[in-house]
Structure formats: structure tokens, C-alpha cells
Amino acid sequence: MSCGCKTSGDSAHSCGTKSANGCESVNTCGNSYKLSVFDWLSNVQNPASNRCDFVEVRFKNDRKSFYKNVNNIPLHIGSVVTVESSPGHDVGVVSLTGELVKIQMKKKRFSDEGSFKIYRLANQKDIEVWQEARKKEETVKVEARKISHRLGLEMKITDVEYQGDASKVTFYYTADNRIDFRMLIKEFAGTFRTKIDMKQIGFRQEAAKIGGIGSCGRELCCSTWLTDFRSVNTNVARYQQLSINPQKLAGQCGKLKCCLNYELDSYLDALSHFPSSSTMLDTEKGRAFCIKIDVFKKKMWFAYVDSSMAWYDFDIDLVKKLIAQNKKGERILPLEELKVPDIALPSVDLIQENSVDRFEKKNRGGFNKNRNPNQNSNQNRSNSNQGARKERPERNDRNERPQKTERPTNDRPANSERPRNTNPNAKTNQNQNQRPPKQQPKVQSEKTEVNVNVNVNSEQKPQPPKKKFKKKFPPKKDNNA
């Protein structure tokens, strides 16, 4: 169906280049699917004897034309061909063949008379000249913008396209008013040394040539499939109950979005069943006017002329009955009495998930917990200390140290029975007398542990007896000093 290029889908056919890798080596296809037509008759044989001699050829961006295959060259989608032009010749890529070409020619009202023809499949020299001319387009566009700015012309040069043989260059520009090109063409001809052609395009065509991503997240319609640009006005937005916000309704071209016309017919069909939006209701409490319409729910909101803060919604069938009563000269009941209370339907969780508010509840709890981190740390420390204190007697029980259990506890008098000493020297003497018995059990326990270790090691290896160190007590203080 196509050549073995990068952007074409089929590599079963080879293009007209003289290279082994097809047009992948010369990178000619570019945007091969831009405004392309799907050939759904490619695998169907034509039962008729006569076949279509015309072929659709694509050039840079979205420019296409139809050429006659007078030499009956076997062409496929993606074949690089050399076609007739005025003046010289041009190089393009075949984008459509077969019977669908007739339908496209009829759609675009292309006449067979005076059509150009296909010379041959492009050879290597044609492709090299074409590629060299394509490389100069960006620098030529920048230089052309500088020249137009220096001449003070209110125009914007959007794109530049060289012909395949580099004998002509076409400048595409946008402008609000008429432009005088007499001085501009002289400057262009003297600078670029080639034939100059100027073509004015609209802002929508400019967006189609440049391309981009729309607010919907997809590629622009004008650069992918949309070929005819219908006018869009603000009434289209009003019919669809949209807010007249230019920033949201305008596209990248600065005009109203073309997609506003897509659902316009459906809205007009739905609004044909609604009463007029200028309907007034005569009630016993006063006159009421329509303030809002909901196309999807088929409801209309009414409010009193005197107090328009309270809105009351009614179905369009009920509104039609009320209008019929007013036509008979009867006043209807107040809107408060006509309003039927809405019955809250039980919501069904189709996704089988909880409400989104669960995240907010967790965050609030976590925020309160982390508000005083010092308080939490102090509480954790106190809890850990209490746990450590509770575990200390268990460790003593596991080690089974009899020295600590034999410590006398009843010798110390209670706080209530302890006599108060007015002499501070007496306290120091009492403390000094009590210090040695506190440390004595520890020394004994250490000695017993050392003796046990010595006995165990003596069985394995003879060791010299260990020296007995004398326990050193702190010197006594002289009270009279």
C-alpha cells in the first residue's frame, strides 16, 4: 500500500527512489498522514475495465493536487514522483490512488481539463535538489520577516515553500488589510534570486499549516482531517448554553473553535421541544420569567420579577400546561406550591470505592497528631523509661544474683521516723558510713564472677593465679578542718 518510509504503514512496496532503503534514507514523507484519505479499496480489485488515470500528489504541509498518469507508471501510496509545474517541475509524494481519487476530485470540484501530468518517478538528482531547497526554507523565512518589518508592512509571513527544482519560492502570509507588494517583491527578488509568489491565507489556514495540540488534548482538527472551514459566530455558543468567554471559546488561530459547530444540530433539535426562553408566567403572587434552561434534564428555571433570588425548576411538560392556562386567562398557583420536592435517589457506588472525603479525614487526623511533635516525643520517652524500669527486676531475676537480693533493706529507718539533724557535719558522716556497704556487694559479685571464669579457664589451660587487688575507699573528711 505504501513505501518503506518512516511514517507510512506498509513496506511491501518500494518507492521511486534509487536507494535500497526507499524514502527512509532521504526522509521525504514527513507528515504523511496529515489530511490523508484512508484507501479502503486498496485490496479490492476493480471489476471495471477502465481505471482511474489520476493520482493525488501531496506536497509540503496540506497542499495537494491531482495529476494525470499519462505514461501508466506503476504508482503506490508513498511513491516520490516528478510532476509538471509552471514553470519547471515539482517533486511530491503520492498520497492516494485508485477509484477514491474520482470521489475526491468530485468533492473538491477539480476539472479534468488543463490538468498537469506526471513525468516520471523521481531520480536521485531530483531528490537531492529538492532536499537542498527544503533546507533553505527556514533561513529564507527569517530573512523575509526582517525585510517586511524594515519596510513597515503590517503582515506576518507564516511559511515558505520552495518548488522541487528550486526555480520558484512561495510565501504564505496573513494580514488584516490590503498590502502593497511593489517594494517587497523587489527586495525579495534581489535577495533570493528566484521567482517570487505571494499567497494570502486566513488565520485558520495558518493554524492548519503550523499544527499543534488543542485544549481537548488531541491534535488540531484543521491540521488532521478538517478541510472546509465554516463560519462560527457567538450564537452557536448561546444555543449550547455556554458562557461567552473568549479565552475558552477561541482556538489557537484566535477565532472561535470549529468544534462548536459539531453538536449545534443536536442542540437545535432539542431546543425545538422547549417553550420560548422569553416565556412569562402569571401567578397569584406575581409575574415570573424564565432565567435558565437545562437541555439535558429538560427543565426550565423560573423566578419572580420582584424577587429574582429564588429559582424554581419545572419540567417542560408542566411549563406547557401552565402556559396553556395563562392563555385561557387563568392565573396559576404560586411557584412555591407548584414546586414538587425532589426525591433523593439512593446513590449506587458502581466503582465499589469509598467517598473521596476519606482522604480529607485522614489528613485532618494526621495534621492534629503532628501539630505538637515535642509532646509526642516526650510521651514516648516517658513510656520507654517506665517500661525499662519495669523490666529491670525481671533482668535481675533472670541473672539470679544472690548478692543483690541479700542487700539489707530493713536497717534504714523510714522517713517519718528519721530524726532531723541540725548539724550538717553529721549528715556527711552518716553518708560516709553508708557508702562502703553499698559498694561491697558489687565487689563480691565481681569476685565471684572472676573466680568462676578462672575455674572454667583452668580446666582448659593452666593460668597463673590472679592478683588480689585491695579495694580502695575514698578518704575520710575531717570535720574539724
CSV table of C-alpha atoms in Angstrom, one decimal, residues 37-232:
chain,number,residue,atom,x,y,z
A,37,VAL,CA,-7.6,9.8,3.0
A,38,PHE,CA,-7.8,6.1,4.0
A,39,ASP,CA,-7.9,3.9,0.9
A,40,TRP,CA,-10.3,1.2,2.0
A,41,LEU,CA,-10.5,-0.1,-1.6
A,42,SER,CA,-6.7,-0.9,-1.8
A,43,ASN,CA,-7.2,-4.7,-1.5
A,44,VAL,CA,-10.3,-4.8,-3.8
A,45,GLN,CA,-9.8,-5.5,-7.5
A,46,ASN,CA,-11.6,-3.2,-9.9
A,47,PRO,CA,-14.2,-5.2,-11.8
A,48,ALA,CA,-14.4,-2.5,-14.5
A,49,SER,CA,-12.0,-2.5,-17.4
A,50,ASN,CA,-11.3,1.2,-17.3
A,51,ARG,CA,-9.3,2.5,-14.4
A,52,CYS,CA,-8.7,6.0,-13.0
A,53,ASP,CA,-5.7,7.7,-14.6
A,54,PHE,CA,-5.5,10.4,-12.0
A,55,VAL,CA,-3.4,10.3,-8.9
A,56,GLU,CA,-3.4,12.6,-5.8
A,57,VAL,CA,0.0,14.0,-5.0
A,58,ARG,CA,0.9,15.7,-1.7
A,59,PHE,CA,3.4,18.4,-1.3
A,60,LYS,CA,4.6,20.3,1.8
A,61,ASN,CA,2.1,20.6,4.7
A,62,ASP,CA,-1.5,20.2,3.4
A,63,ARG,CA,-1.1,21.3,-0.2
A,64,LYS,CA,-2.4,18.6,-2.6
A,65,SER,CA,-3.3,18.4,-6.2
A,66,PHE,CA,-4.4,15.8,-8.9
A,67,TYR,CA,-2.1,14.7,-11.7
A,68,LYS,CA,-2.7,12.5,-14.7
A,69,ASN,CA,-0.7,9.4,-15.1
A,70,VAL,CA,-0.3,9.5,-18.9
A,71,ASN,CA,2.6,7.0,-19.0
A,72,ASN,CA,0.9,4.4,-16.9
A,73,ILE,CA,3.7,4.3,-14.4
A,74,PRO,CA,3.0,1.7,-11.6
A,75,LEU,CA,2.5,4.0,-8.6
A,76,HIS,CA,1.7,3.3,-4.9
A,77,ILE,CA,1.0,5.5,-1.9
A,78,GLY,CA,4.4,6.9,-0.9
A,79,SER,CA,6.0,6.9,-4.3
A,80,VAL,CA,8.1,10.0,-4.9
A,81,VAL,CA,7.3,11.4,-8.4
A,82,THR,CA,8.3,14.3,-10.6
A,83,VAL,CA,5.3,16.3,-11.8
A,84,GLU,CA,4.7,19.1,-14.2
A,85,SER,CA,4.6,22.6,-12.9
A,86,SER,CA,4.6,26.2,-14.1
A,87,PRO,CA,7.5,27.0,-14.5
A,88,GLY,CA,9.7,23.9,-14.4
A,89,HIS,CA,8.8,20.8,-12.5
A,90,ASP,CA,8.0,19.9,-8.9
A,91,VAL,CA,8.6,16.9,-6.6
A,92,GLY,CA,5.9,15.3,-4.5
A,93,VAL,CA,4.7,12.2,-2.8
A,94,VAL,CA,1.7,10.1,-4.0
A,95,SER,CA,-1.0,10.2,-1.3
A,96,LEU,CA,-3.9,8.4,-3.0
A,97,THR,CA,-4.5,6.1,-5.9
A,98,GLY,CA,-7.4,4.1,-7.4
A,99,GLU,CA,-11.1,4.8,-7.6
A,100,LEU,CA,-11.2,7.0,-4.5
A,101,VAL,CA,-9.4,9.7,-6.5
A,102,LYS,CA,-12.5,10.2,-8.6
A,103,ILE,CA,-14.6,10.8,-5.4
A,104,GLN,CA,-12.1,13.3,-4.1
A,105,MET,CA,-11.9,15.2,-7.4
A,106,LYS,CA,-15.7,15.4,-7.4
A,107,LYS,CA,-15.7,16.6,-3.8
A,108,LYS,CA,-13.2,19.3,-4.5
A,109,ARG,CA,-14.7,20.2,-7.9
A,110,PHE,CA,-11.5,19.6,-9.8
A,111,SER,CA,-11.8,19.8,-13.6
A,112,ASP,CA,-10.0,17.3,-15.8
A,113,GLU,CA,-9.3,20.0,-18.4
A,114,GLY,CA,-5.9,21.6,-18.2
A,115,SER,CA,-4.6,19.3,-15.5
A,116,PHE,CA,-0.9,18.7,-15.2
A,117,LYS,CA,0.7,15.3,-15.8
A,118,ILE,CA,3.3,13.1,-14.1
A,119,TYR,CA,6.7,13.0,-15.8
A,120,ARG,CA,8.4,10.1,-14.1
A,121,LEU,CA,9.4,8.5,-10.8
A,122,ALA,CA,11.9,10.9,-9.1
A,123,ASN,CA,15.5,10.0,-9.6
A,124,GLN,CA,18.3,10.7,-7.2
A,125,LYS,CA,19.3,14.0,-8.7
A,126,ASP,CA,15.7,15.3,-8.4
A,127,ILE,CA,15.6,14.3,-4.8
A,128,GLU,CA,18.9,15.9,-3.9
A,129,VAL,CA,17.9,19.3,-5.5
A,130,TRP,CA,14.6,19.1,-3.7
A,131,GLN,CA,16.2,18.4,-0.3
A,132,GLU,CA,18.7,21.2,-0.7
A,133,ALA,CA,15.8,23.6,-1.4
A,134,ARG,CA,13.9,22.4,1.6
A,135,LYS,CA,16.8,23.1,3.9
A,136,LYS,CA,16.9,26.7,2.9
A,137,GLU,CA,13.3,27.4,3.8
A,138,GLU,CA,13.8,28.3,7.4
A,139,THR,CA,16.6,30.8,6.8
A,140,VAL,CA,14.6,32.4,4.0
A,141,LYS,CA,11.5,32.8,6.2
A,142,VAL,CA,13.5,34.6,8.9
A,143,GLU,CA,15.2,36.9,6.3
A,144,ALA,CA,11.8,37.6,4.7
A,145,ARG,CA,10.3,38.6,8.0
A,146,LYS,CA,13.2,41.0,8.6
A,147,ILE,CA,12.6,42.7,5.2
A,148,SER,CA,8.9,43.1,5.7
A,149,HIS,CA,9.5,44.6,9.2
A,150,ARG,CA,12.0,47.0,7.8
A,151,LEU,CA,9.5,48.2,5.1
A,152,GLY,CA,6.9,48.7,7.8
A,153,LEU,CA,4.3,46.3,6.3
A,154,GLU,CA,1.5,45.0,8.6
A,155,MET,CA,1.8,41.4,7.7
A,156,LYS,CA,3.0,38.1,9.0
A,157,ILE,CA,4.9,35.6,6.9
A,158,THR,CA,3.8,32.2,8.1
A,159,ASP,CA,5.5,29.7,5.9
A,160,VAL,CA,7.9,29.4,2.9
A,161,GLU,CA,7.8,26.7,0.3
A,162,TYR,CA,10.3,26.0,-2.4
A,163,GLN,CA,9.4,24.3,-5.7
A,164,GLY,CA,11.1,20.9,-6.4
A,165,ASP,CA,13.6,22.4,-8.9
A,166,ALA,CA,14.2,25.5,-6.7
A,167,SER,CA,13.0,27.8,-9.5
A,168,LYS,CA,10.2,29.4,-7.5
A,169,VAL,CA,9.5,30.2,-3.9
A,170,THR,CA,6.1,30.8,-2.4
A,171,PHE,CA,5.5,33.0,0.6
A,172,TYR,CA,2.3,32.4,2.7
A,173,TYR,CA,1.3,35.4,4.8
A,174,THR,CA,-1.6,36.6,6.9
A,175,ALA,CA,-2.8,40.2,7.1
A,176,ASP,CA,-5.9,42.1,8.1
A,177,ASN,CA,-5.7,44.8,5.5
A,178,ARG,CA,-4.5,45.0,1.9
A,179,ILE,CA,-0.7,45.0,1.4
A,180,ASP,CA,1.3,46.9,-1.2
A,181,PHE,CA,3.9,44.4,-2.5
A,182,ARG,CA,5.7,46.5,-5.1
A,183,MET,CA,8.7,47.3,-2.9
A,184,LEU,CA,8.6,44.0,-1.1
A,185,ILE,CA,8.8,41.8,-4.2
A,186,LYS,CA,11.7,43.9,-5.5
A,187,GLU,CA,13.6,43.3,-2.2
A,188,PHE,CA,12.7,39.5,-2.2
A,189,ALA,CA,13.8,39.1,-5.9
A,190,GLY,CA,17.1,40.9,-5.3
A,191,THR,CA,17.8,38.9,-2.1
A,192,PHE,CA,16.8,35.4,-3.0
A,193,ARG,CA,17.5,35.5,-6.8
A,194,THR,CA,14.4,33.4,-7.8
A,195,LYS,CA,10.8,33.8,-8.9
A,196,ILE,CA,8.6,35.1,-6.0
A,197,ASP,CA,4.9,34.1,-5.4
A,198,MET,CA,2.8,35.6,-2.6
A,199,LYS,CA,-0.3,33.8,-1.3
A,200,GLN,CA,-2.5,35.2,1.4
A,201,ILE,CA,-4.2,32.7,3.8
A,202,GLY,CA,-6.6,33.0,6.7
A,203,PHE,CA,-5.8,32.5,10.3
A,204,ARG,CA,-7.4,29.1,10.3
A,205,GLN,CA,-5.3,28.0,7.4
A,206,GLU,CA,-2.2,29.3,9.3
A,207,ALA,CA,-3.1,27.2,12.3
A,208,ALA,CA,-3.6,24.2,9.9
A,209,LYS,CA,-0.1,24.7,8.4
A,210,ILE,CA,1.7,25.1,11.7
A,211,GLY,CA,-0.3,22.4,13.6
A,212,GLY,CA,-0.4,21.9,17.4
A,213,ILE,CA,-2.4,20.4,20.3
A,214,GLY,CA,-5.8,21.7,21.2
A,215,SER,CA,-7.4,22.2,24.6
A,216,CYS,CA,-9.0,18.8,24.3
A,217,GLY,CA,-5.6,17.2,24.3
A,218,ARG,CA,-5.7,16.0,20.7
A,219,GLU,CA,-4.1,17.3,17.5
A,220,LEU,CA,-5.8,20.2,15.8
A,221,CYS,CA,-8.8,19.2,13.6
A,222,CYS,CA,-7.7,21.7,10.9
A,223,SER,CA,-4.3,20.0,10.5
A,224,THR,CA,-5.5,16.4,10.6
A,225,TRP,CA,-8.9,15.9,8.8
A,226,LEU,CA,-10.9,19.2,8.6
A,227,THR,CA,-10.7,20.6,5.0
A,228,ASP,CA,-13.6,23.1,4.9
A,229,PHE,CA,-13.8,25.9,7.4
A,230,ARG,CA,-17.3,27.0,8.1
A,231,SER,CA,-18.0,30.3,9.8
A,232,VAL,CA,-18.6,30.2,13.6
